[in-house]
Coordinates of C-alpha atoms and ligand atoms in Angstrom, one line a residue:
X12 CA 0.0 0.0 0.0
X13 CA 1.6 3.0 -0.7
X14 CA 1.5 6.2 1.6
X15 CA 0.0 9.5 0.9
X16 CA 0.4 12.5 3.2
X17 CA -2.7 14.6 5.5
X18 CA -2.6 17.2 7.6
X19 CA -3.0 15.1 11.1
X20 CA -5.8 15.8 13.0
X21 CA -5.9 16.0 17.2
X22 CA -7.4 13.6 19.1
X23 CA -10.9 14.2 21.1
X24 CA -10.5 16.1 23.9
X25 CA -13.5 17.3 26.5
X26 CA -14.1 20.6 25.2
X27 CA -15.1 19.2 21.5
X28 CA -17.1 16.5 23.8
X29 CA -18.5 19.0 26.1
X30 CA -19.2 21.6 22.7
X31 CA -22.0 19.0 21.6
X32 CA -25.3 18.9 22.0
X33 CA -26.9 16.4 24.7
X34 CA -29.3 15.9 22.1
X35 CA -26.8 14.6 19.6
X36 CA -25.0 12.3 22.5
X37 CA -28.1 11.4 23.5
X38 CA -28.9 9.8 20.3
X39 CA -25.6 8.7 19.7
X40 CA -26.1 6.8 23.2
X41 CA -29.4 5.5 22.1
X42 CA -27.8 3.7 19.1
X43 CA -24.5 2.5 21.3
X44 CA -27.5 0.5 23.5
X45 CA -29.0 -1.1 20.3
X46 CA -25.4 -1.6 19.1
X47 CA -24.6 -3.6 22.1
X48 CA -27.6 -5.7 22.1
X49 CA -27.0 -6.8 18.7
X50 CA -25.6 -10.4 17.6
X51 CA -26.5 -10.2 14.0
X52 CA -23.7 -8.6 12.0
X53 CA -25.8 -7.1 8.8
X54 CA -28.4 -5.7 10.8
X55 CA -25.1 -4.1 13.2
X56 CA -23.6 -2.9 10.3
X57 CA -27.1 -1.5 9.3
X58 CA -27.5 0.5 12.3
X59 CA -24.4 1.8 11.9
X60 CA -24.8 3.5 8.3
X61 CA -28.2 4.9 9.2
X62 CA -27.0 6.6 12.5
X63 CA -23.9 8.1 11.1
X64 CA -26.0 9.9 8.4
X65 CA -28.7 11.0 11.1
X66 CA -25.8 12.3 13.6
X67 CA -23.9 13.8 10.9
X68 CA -26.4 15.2 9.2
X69 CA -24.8 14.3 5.7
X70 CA -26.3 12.9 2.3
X71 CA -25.2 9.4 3.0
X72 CA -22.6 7.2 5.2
X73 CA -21.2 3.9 4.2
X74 CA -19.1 1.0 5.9
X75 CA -16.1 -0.3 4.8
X76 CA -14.5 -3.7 6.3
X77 CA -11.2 -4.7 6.1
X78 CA -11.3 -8.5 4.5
X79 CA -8.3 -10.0 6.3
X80 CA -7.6 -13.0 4.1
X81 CA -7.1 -10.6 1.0
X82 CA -6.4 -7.3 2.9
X83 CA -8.1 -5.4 0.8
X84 CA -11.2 -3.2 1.8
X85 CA -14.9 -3.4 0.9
X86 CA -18.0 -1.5 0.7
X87 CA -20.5 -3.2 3.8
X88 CA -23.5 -1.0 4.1
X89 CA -24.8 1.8 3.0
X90 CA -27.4 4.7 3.1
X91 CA -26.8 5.3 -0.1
X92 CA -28.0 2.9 -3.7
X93 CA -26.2 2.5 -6.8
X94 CA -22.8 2.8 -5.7
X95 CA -20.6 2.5 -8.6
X96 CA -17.9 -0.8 -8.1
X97 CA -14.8 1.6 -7.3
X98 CA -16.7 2.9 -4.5
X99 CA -17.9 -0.6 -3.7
X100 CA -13.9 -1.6 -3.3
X101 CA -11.8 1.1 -3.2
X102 CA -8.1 0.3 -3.8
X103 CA -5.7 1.2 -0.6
X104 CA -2.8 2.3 -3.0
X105 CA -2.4 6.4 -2.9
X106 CA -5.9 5.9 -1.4
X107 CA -7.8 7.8 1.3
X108 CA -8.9 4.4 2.8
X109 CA -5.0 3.4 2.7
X110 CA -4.3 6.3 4.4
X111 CA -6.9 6.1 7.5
X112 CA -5.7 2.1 7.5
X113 CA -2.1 3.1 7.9
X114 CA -2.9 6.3 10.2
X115 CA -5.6 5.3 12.0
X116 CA -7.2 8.7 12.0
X117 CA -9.7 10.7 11.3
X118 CA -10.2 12.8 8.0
X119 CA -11.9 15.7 7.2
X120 CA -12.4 17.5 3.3
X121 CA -14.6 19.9 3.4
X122 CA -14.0 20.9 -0.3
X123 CA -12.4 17.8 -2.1
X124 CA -11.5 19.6 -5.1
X125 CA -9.7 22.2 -4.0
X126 CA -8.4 20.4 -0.9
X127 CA -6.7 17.6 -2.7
X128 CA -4.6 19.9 -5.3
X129 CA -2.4 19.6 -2.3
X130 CA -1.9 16.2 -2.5
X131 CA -0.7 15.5 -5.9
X132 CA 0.0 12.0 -5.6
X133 CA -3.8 10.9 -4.4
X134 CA -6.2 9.3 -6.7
X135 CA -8.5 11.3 -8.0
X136 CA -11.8 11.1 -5.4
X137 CA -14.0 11.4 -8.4
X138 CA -15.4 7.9 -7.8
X139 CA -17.2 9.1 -4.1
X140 CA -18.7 11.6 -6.2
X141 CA -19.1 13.8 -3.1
X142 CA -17.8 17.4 -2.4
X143 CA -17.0 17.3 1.2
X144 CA -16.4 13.9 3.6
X145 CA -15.4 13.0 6.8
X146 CA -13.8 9.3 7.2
X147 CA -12.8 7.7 10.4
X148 CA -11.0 4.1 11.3
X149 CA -13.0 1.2 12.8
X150 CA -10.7 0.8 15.8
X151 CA -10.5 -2.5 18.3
X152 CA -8.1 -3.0 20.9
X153 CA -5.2 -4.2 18.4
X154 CA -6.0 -3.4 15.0
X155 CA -8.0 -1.3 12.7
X156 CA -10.9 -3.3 10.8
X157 CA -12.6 -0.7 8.4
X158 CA -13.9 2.7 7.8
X159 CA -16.8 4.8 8.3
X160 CA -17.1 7.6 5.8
X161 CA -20.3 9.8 5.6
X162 CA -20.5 12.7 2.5
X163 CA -21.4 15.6 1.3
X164 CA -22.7 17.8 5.0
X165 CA -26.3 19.0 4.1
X166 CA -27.0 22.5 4.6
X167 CA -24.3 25.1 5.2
X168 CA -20.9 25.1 6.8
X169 CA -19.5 22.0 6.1
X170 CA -18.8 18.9 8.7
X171 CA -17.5 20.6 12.5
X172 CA -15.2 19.6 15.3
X173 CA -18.5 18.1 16.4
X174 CA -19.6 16.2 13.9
X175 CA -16.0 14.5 13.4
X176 CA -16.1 13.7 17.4
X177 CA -19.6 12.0 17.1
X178 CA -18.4 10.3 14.3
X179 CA -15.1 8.8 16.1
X180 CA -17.1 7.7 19.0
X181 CA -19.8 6.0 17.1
X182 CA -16.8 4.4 15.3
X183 CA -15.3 2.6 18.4
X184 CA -18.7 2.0 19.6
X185 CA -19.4 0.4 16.0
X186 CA -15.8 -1.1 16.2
X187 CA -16.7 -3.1 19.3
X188 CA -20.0 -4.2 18.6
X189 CA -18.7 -5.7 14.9
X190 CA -15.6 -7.1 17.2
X191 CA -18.3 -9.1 19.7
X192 CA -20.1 -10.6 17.0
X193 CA -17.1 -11.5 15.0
X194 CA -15.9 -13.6 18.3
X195 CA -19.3 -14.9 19.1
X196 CA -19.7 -16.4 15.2
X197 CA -16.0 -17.6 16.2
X198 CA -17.1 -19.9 18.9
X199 CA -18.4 -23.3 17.6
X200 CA -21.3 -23.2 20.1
X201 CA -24.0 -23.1 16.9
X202 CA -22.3 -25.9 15.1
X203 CA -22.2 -28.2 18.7
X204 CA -25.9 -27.2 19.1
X205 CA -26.9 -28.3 16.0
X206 CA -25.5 -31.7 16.1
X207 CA -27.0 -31.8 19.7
X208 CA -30.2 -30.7 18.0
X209 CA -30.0 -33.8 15.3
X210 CA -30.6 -36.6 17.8
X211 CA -34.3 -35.8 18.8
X212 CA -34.9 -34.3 15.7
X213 CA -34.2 -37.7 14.1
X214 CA -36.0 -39.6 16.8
X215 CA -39.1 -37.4 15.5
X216 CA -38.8 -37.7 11.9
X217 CA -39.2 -41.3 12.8
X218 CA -42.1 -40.8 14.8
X219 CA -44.1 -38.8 12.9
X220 CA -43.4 -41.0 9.6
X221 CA -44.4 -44.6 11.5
X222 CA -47.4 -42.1 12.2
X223 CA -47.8 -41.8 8.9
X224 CA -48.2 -45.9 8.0
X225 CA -52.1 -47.1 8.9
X226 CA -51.3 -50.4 9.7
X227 CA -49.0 -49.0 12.6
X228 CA -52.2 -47.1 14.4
X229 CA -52.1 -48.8 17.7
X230 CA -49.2 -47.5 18.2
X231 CA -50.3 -43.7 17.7
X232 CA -50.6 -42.9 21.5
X233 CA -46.9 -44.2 22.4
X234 CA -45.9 -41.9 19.3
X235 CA -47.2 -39.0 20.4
X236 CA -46.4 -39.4 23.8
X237 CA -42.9 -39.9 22.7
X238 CA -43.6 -36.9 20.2
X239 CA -44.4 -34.7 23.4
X240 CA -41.9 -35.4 25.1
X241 CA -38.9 -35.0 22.5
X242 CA -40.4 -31.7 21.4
X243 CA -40.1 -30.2 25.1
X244 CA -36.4 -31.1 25.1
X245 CA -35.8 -29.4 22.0
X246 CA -37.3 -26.5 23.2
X247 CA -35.5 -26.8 26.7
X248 CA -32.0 -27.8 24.9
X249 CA -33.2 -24.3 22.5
X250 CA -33.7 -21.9 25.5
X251 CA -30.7 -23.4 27.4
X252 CA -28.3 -22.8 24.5
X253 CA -29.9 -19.4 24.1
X254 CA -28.9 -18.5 27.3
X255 CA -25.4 -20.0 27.9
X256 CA -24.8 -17.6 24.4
X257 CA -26.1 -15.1 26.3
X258 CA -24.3 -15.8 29.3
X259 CA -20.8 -15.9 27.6
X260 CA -21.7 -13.4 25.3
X261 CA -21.9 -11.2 28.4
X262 CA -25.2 -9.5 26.6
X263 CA -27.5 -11.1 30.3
X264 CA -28.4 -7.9 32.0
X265 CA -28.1 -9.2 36.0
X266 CA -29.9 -7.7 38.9
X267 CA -28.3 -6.7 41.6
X268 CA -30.3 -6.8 44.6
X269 CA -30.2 -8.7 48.0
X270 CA -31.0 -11.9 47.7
X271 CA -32.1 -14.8 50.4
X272 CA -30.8 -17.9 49.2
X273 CA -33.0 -19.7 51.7
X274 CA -36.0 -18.3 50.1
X275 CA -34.7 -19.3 46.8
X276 CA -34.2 -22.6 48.3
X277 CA -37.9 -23.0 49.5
X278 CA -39.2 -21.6 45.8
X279 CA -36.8 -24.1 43.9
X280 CA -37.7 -27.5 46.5
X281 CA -41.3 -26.4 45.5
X282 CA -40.6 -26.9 41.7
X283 CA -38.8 -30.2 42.3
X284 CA -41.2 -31.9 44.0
X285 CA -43.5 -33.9 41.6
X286 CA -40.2 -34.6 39.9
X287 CA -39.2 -35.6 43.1
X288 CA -41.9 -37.6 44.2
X289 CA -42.0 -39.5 40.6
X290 CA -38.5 -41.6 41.8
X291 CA -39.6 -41.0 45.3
X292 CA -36.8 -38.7 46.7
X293 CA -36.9 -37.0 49.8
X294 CA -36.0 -33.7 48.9
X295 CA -35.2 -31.0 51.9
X296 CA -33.3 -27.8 53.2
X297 CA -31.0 -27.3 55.9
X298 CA -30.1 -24.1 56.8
X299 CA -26.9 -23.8 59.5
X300 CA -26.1 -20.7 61.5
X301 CA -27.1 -17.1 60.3
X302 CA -26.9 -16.9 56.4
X303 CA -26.3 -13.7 55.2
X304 CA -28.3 -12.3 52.0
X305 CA -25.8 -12.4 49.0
X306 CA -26.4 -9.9 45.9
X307 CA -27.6 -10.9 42.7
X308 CA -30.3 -11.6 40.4
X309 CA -33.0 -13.9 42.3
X310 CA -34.0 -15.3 39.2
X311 CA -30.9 -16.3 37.6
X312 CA -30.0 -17.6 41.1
X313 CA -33.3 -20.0 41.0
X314 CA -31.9 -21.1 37.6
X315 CA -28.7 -22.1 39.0
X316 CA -30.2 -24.1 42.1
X317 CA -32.8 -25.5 39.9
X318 CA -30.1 -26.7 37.6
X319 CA -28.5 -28.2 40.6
X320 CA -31.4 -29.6 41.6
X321 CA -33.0 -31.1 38.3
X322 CA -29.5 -33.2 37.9
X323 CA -29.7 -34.5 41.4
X324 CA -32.5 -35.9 41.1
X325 CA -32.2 -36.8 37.8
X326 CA -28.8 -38.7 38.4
X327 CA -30.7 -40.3 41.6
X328 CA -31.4 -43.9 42.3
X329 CA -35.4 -44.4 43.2
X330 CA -35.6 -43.6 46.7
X331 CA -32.7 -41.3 47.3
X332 CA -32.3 -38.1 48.8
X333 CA -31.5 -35.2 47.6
X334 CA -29.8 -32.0 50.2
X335 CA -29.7 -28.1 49.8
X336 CA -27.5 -27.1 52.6
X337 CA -27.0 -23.6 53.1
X338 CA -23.8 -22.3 55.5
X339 CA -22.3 -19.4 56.8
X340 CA -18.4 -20.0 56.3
X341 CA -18.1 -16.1 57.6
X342 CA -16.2 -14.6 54.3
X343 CA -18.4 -16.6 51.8
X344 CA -21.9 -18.1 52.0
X345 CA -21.9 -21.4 50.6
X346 CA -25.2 -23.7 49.2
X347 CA -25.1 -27.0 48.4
X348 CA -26.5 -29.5 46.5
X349 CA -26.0 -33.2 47.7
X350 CA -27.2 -36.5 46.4
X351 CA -27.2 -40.4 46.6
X352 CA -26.5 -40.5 43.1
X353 CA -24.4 -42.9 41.8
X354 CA -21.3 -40.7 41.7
X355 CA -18.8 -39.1 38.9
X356 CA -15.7 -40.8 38.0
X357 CA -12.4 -38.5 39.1
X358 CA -11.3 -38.7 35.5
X359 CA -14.9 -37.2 34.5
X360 CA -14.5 -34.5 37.2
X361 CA -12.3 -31.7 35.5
X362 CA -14.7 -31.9 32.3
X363 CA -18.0 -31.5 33.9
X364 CA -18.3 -27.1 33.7
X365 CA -17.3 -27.8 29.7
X366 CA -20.3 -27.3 28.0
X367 CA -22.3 -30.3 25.8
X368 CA -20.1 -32.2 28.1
X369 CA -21.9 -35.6 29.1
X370 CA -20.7 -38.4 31.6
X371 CA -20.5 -41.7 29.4
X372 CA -23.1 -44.0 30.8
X373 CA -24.5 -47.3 31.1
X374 CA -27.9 -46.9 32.8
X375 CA -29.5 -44.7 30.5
X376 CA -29.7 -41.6 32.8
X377 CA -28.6 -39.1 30.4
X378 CA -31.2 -37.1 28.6
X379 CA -30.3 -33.7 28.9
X380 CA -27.9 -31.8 26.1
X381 CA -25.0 -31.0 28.7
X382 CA -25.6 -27.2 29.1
X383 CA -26.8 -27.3 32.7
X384 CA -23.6 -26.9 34.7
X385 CA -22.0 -24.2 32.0
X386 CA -25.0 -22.3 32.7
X387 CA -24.7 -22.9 36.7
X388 CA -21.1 -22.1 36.3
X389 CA -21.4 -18.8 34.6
X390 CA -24.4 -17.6 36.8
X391 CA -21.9 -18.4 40.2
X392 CA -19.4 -16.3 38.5
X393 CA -21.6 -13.4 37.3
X394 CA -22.1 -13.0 40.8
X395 CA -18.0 -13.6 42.2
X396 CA -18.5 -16.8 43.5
X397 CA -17.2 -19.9 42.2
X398 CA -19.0 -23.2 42.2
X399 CA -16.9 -26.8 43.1
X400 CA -17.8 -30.2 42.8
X401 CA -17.0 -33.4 44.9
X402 CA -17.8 -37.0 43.8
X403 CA -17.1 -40.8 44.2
X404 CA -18.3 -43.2 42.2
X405 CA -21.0 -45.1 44.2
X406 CA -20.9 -42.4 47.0
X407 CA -23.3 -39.6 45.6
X408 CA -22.2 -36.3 44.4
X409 CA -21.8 -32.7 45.8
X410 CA -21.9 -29.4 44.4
X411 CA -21.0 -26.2 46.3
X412 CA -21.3 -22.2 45.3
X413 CA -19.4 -20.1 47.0
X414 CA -20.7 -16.5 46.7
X415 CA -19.2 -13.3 48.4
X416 CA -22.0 -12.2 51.3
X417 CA -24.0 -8.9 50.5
X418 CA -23.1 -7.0 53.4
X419 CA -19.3 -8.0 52.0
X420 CA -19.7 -7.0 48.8
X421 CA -21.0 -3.2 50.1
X422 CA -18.1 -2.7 52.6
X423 CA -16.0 -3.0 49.4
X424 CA -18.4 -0.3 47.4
X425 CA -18.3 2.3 49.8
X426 CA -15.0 4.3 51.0
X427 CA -14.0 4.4 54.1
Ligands
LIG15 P1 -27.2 -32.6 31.4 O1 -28.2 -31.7 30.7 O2 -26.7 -33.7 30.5 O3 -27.6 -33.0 32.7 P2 -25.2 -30.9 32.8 O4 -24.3 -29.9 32.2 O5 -26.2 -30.5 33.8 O6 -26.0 -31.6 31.5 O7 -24.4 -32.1 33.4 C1 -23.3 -32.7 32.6 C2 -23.1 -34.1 33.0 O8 -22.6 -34.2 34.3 C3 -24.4 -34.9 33.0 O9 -24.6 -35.4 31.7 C4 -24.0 -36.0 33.9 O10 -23.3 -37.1 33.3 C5 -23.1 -35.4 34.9 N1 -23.7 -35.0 36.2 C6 -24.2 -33.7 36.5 N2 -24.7 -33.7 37.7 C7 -24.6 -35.0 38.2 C8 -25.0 -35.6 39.5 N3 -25.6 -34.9 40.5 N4 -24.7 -36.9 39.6 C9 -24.0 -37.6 38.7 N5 -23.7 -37.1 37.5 C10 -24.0 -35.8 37.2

């Protein structure tokens, strides 16, 4: 890429910031919310285009992204239509993208014509067909992935301090958002989930087609028991895997109130109990000493215990018991969830957080698409605790969260 030469620009400071109007940041803000609760990459990039041209107040804003495997830089969205194919892939030679690439900075024409004579070795702009434009880098942490250019300011004046700041910020903003979906496409949770999906989808193609066959009719009601049941775990395995993506995506908003574990462990025993009673399990709570409140989000603190729970029973021989036990271990509160399963295998033990992770097994316990413990796991750690587990085969298992006590966690918030 060869290098061309513009006046360098200073970065924001707080007078530009403070020299805007709270109805511009305020919009601006409005969009970094819907940027940040945005997975989907066209409809991010989308966003984008439309609220530069708003903020800026220009005739039309574009995206560029940088394509890493050929380095070269292409045209992503768009307010504008019929863009000719230069300004769909500008080259970086003597170029004003190869210059905000190299630079990283910002750039401002307000009169192209007149503005590049000083420049002799750029490329004509001809092909933006625009009279004034203001460009800025798509920054990340490490490395510059694209451009955001907006053209031609409408009314009179030309772009201002102000415009060029709003435009940097929605930028990184932009820069970020595109960066979190780019690493959530990266991680292989869709293609695990979709093979995990396969197996009861198969078991219900079968179904429905032995349905199909009249000389198979007294076996209808098994079918569509069989049907019923398969569909609700699809539909658990779907919301489970929507919100472990969720989870790691770090897009779950968490409450942050006090919370009485032993009240969550009354509501959760409650749920369990016809599941309970169905193998005959004594389920129950013990409570020892005075257990502070911790702080969190009561309902993704249900989740976890009922997580806990479900595979306790679940992984239960008829007749067992299952324990919440709920202690005061001073610097931590501790709950735990104890059963006369049959056990985990110390080799199995180091795996079992992993997620789609599934203890090999014999007696036909496993049903579930392994995403209960990642979840429990990420919900203890959303809320700086840390969850442990303790097994033996043939001796029942135990699993303990550790969570920081409330009254902890606000000595640390205010000053002394
Ligand atoms: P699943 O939906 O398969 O239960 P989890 O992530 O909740 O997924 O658990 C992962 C695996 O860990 C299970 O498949 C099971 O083999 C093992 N496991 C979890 N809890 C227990 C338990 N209380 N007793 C024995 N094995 C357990």
């Amino acid at each position: 890429m060869k290098q061309i030469k513009f006046r360098d620009r200073s970065p924001i400071n707080t007078a530009q910031l403070k020299a805007i109007r709270p109805t511009r940041l305020r919009r601006l803000l409005e969009t970094s919310t819907t940027l940040s609760s945005t997975l989907d990459h066209n409809q991010l990039v989308d966003i984008v285009v439309t609220s530069a041209n708003d903020l800026t107040e220009s005739e039309s804003a574009s995206i560029y992204l940088v394509e890493q495997a050929s380095e070269k830089i292409e045209l992503t969205a768009s307010t504008a239509t019929n863009l000719s194919a230069a300004e769909r892939k500008p080259s970086l030679d003597n170029s004003l993208f190869g210059w905000i690439l190299s630079n990283k900075e910002p750039l401002v024409l307000q009169n192209i014509q007149q503005e590049l004579l000083e420049y002799s070795d750029i490329d004509t702009l001809d092909y933006l067909n625009a009279d004034s434009l203001m460009a800025v880098p798509l920054l990340t942490k490490d490395s510059v992935i694209g451009v955001l250019l907006v053209k031609n300011k409408l009314g009179e004046g030309g772009f201002t301090e102000q415009d060029c700041v709003l435009l940097q910020m929605l930028a990184s903003h932009a820069a970020a958002a595109l960066e979190n979906v780019r690493l959530f496409q990266q991680t292989d949770l869709i293609a695990e989930f979709m093979h995990e999906f396969k197996t009861p989808l198969m078991a219900l193609t079968t179904a429905s087609e032995i349905l199909a066959r009249e000389d198979l009719i007294p076996f209808h009601q098994e079918l569509l028991m069989m049907i019923q049941s398969e569909t609700a775990r699809l539909s658990r395995m779907a919301q489970d895997f929507l919100d472990l993506s969720r989870l790691e995506s770090g897009r779950l908003q968490f409450d942050q109130q006090p919370v009485d574990l032993t009240v969550v462990a009354e509501d959760v025993v409650k749920l369990q109990m016809a599941q309970a009673d169905k193998k005959d399990i004594n389920i129950s709570i013990e409570v020892l000493g005075d257990v502070p409140l911790v702080y969190g989000d009561y309902d993704r603190l249900k989740q976890l215990l009922l997580n806990l729970t479900n595979n306790a029973i679940k992984y239960n021989r008829q007749g067992g018991i299952v324990k919440i036990r709920l202690l005061n271990l001073g610097q931590e509160v501790a709950i735990k969830v104890m059963d006369t399963g049959p056990g985990i295998a110390a080799e199995n033990l180091p795996h079992l957080f992993e997620r789609f992770y599934r203890v090999r097994d014999d007696e036909g316990f496993t049903e579930g698409a392994g995403l209960g413990l990642p979840i429990a796991k990420r919900i203890v750690e959303n809320h700086g605790g840390r969850i442990e587990v303790t097994s033996m085969l043939g001796g029942g298992s135990t699993f303990t969260c550790y969570f920081p006590p409330s009254n902890k966690i606000e000595n640390t918030l205010v000053p002394e």
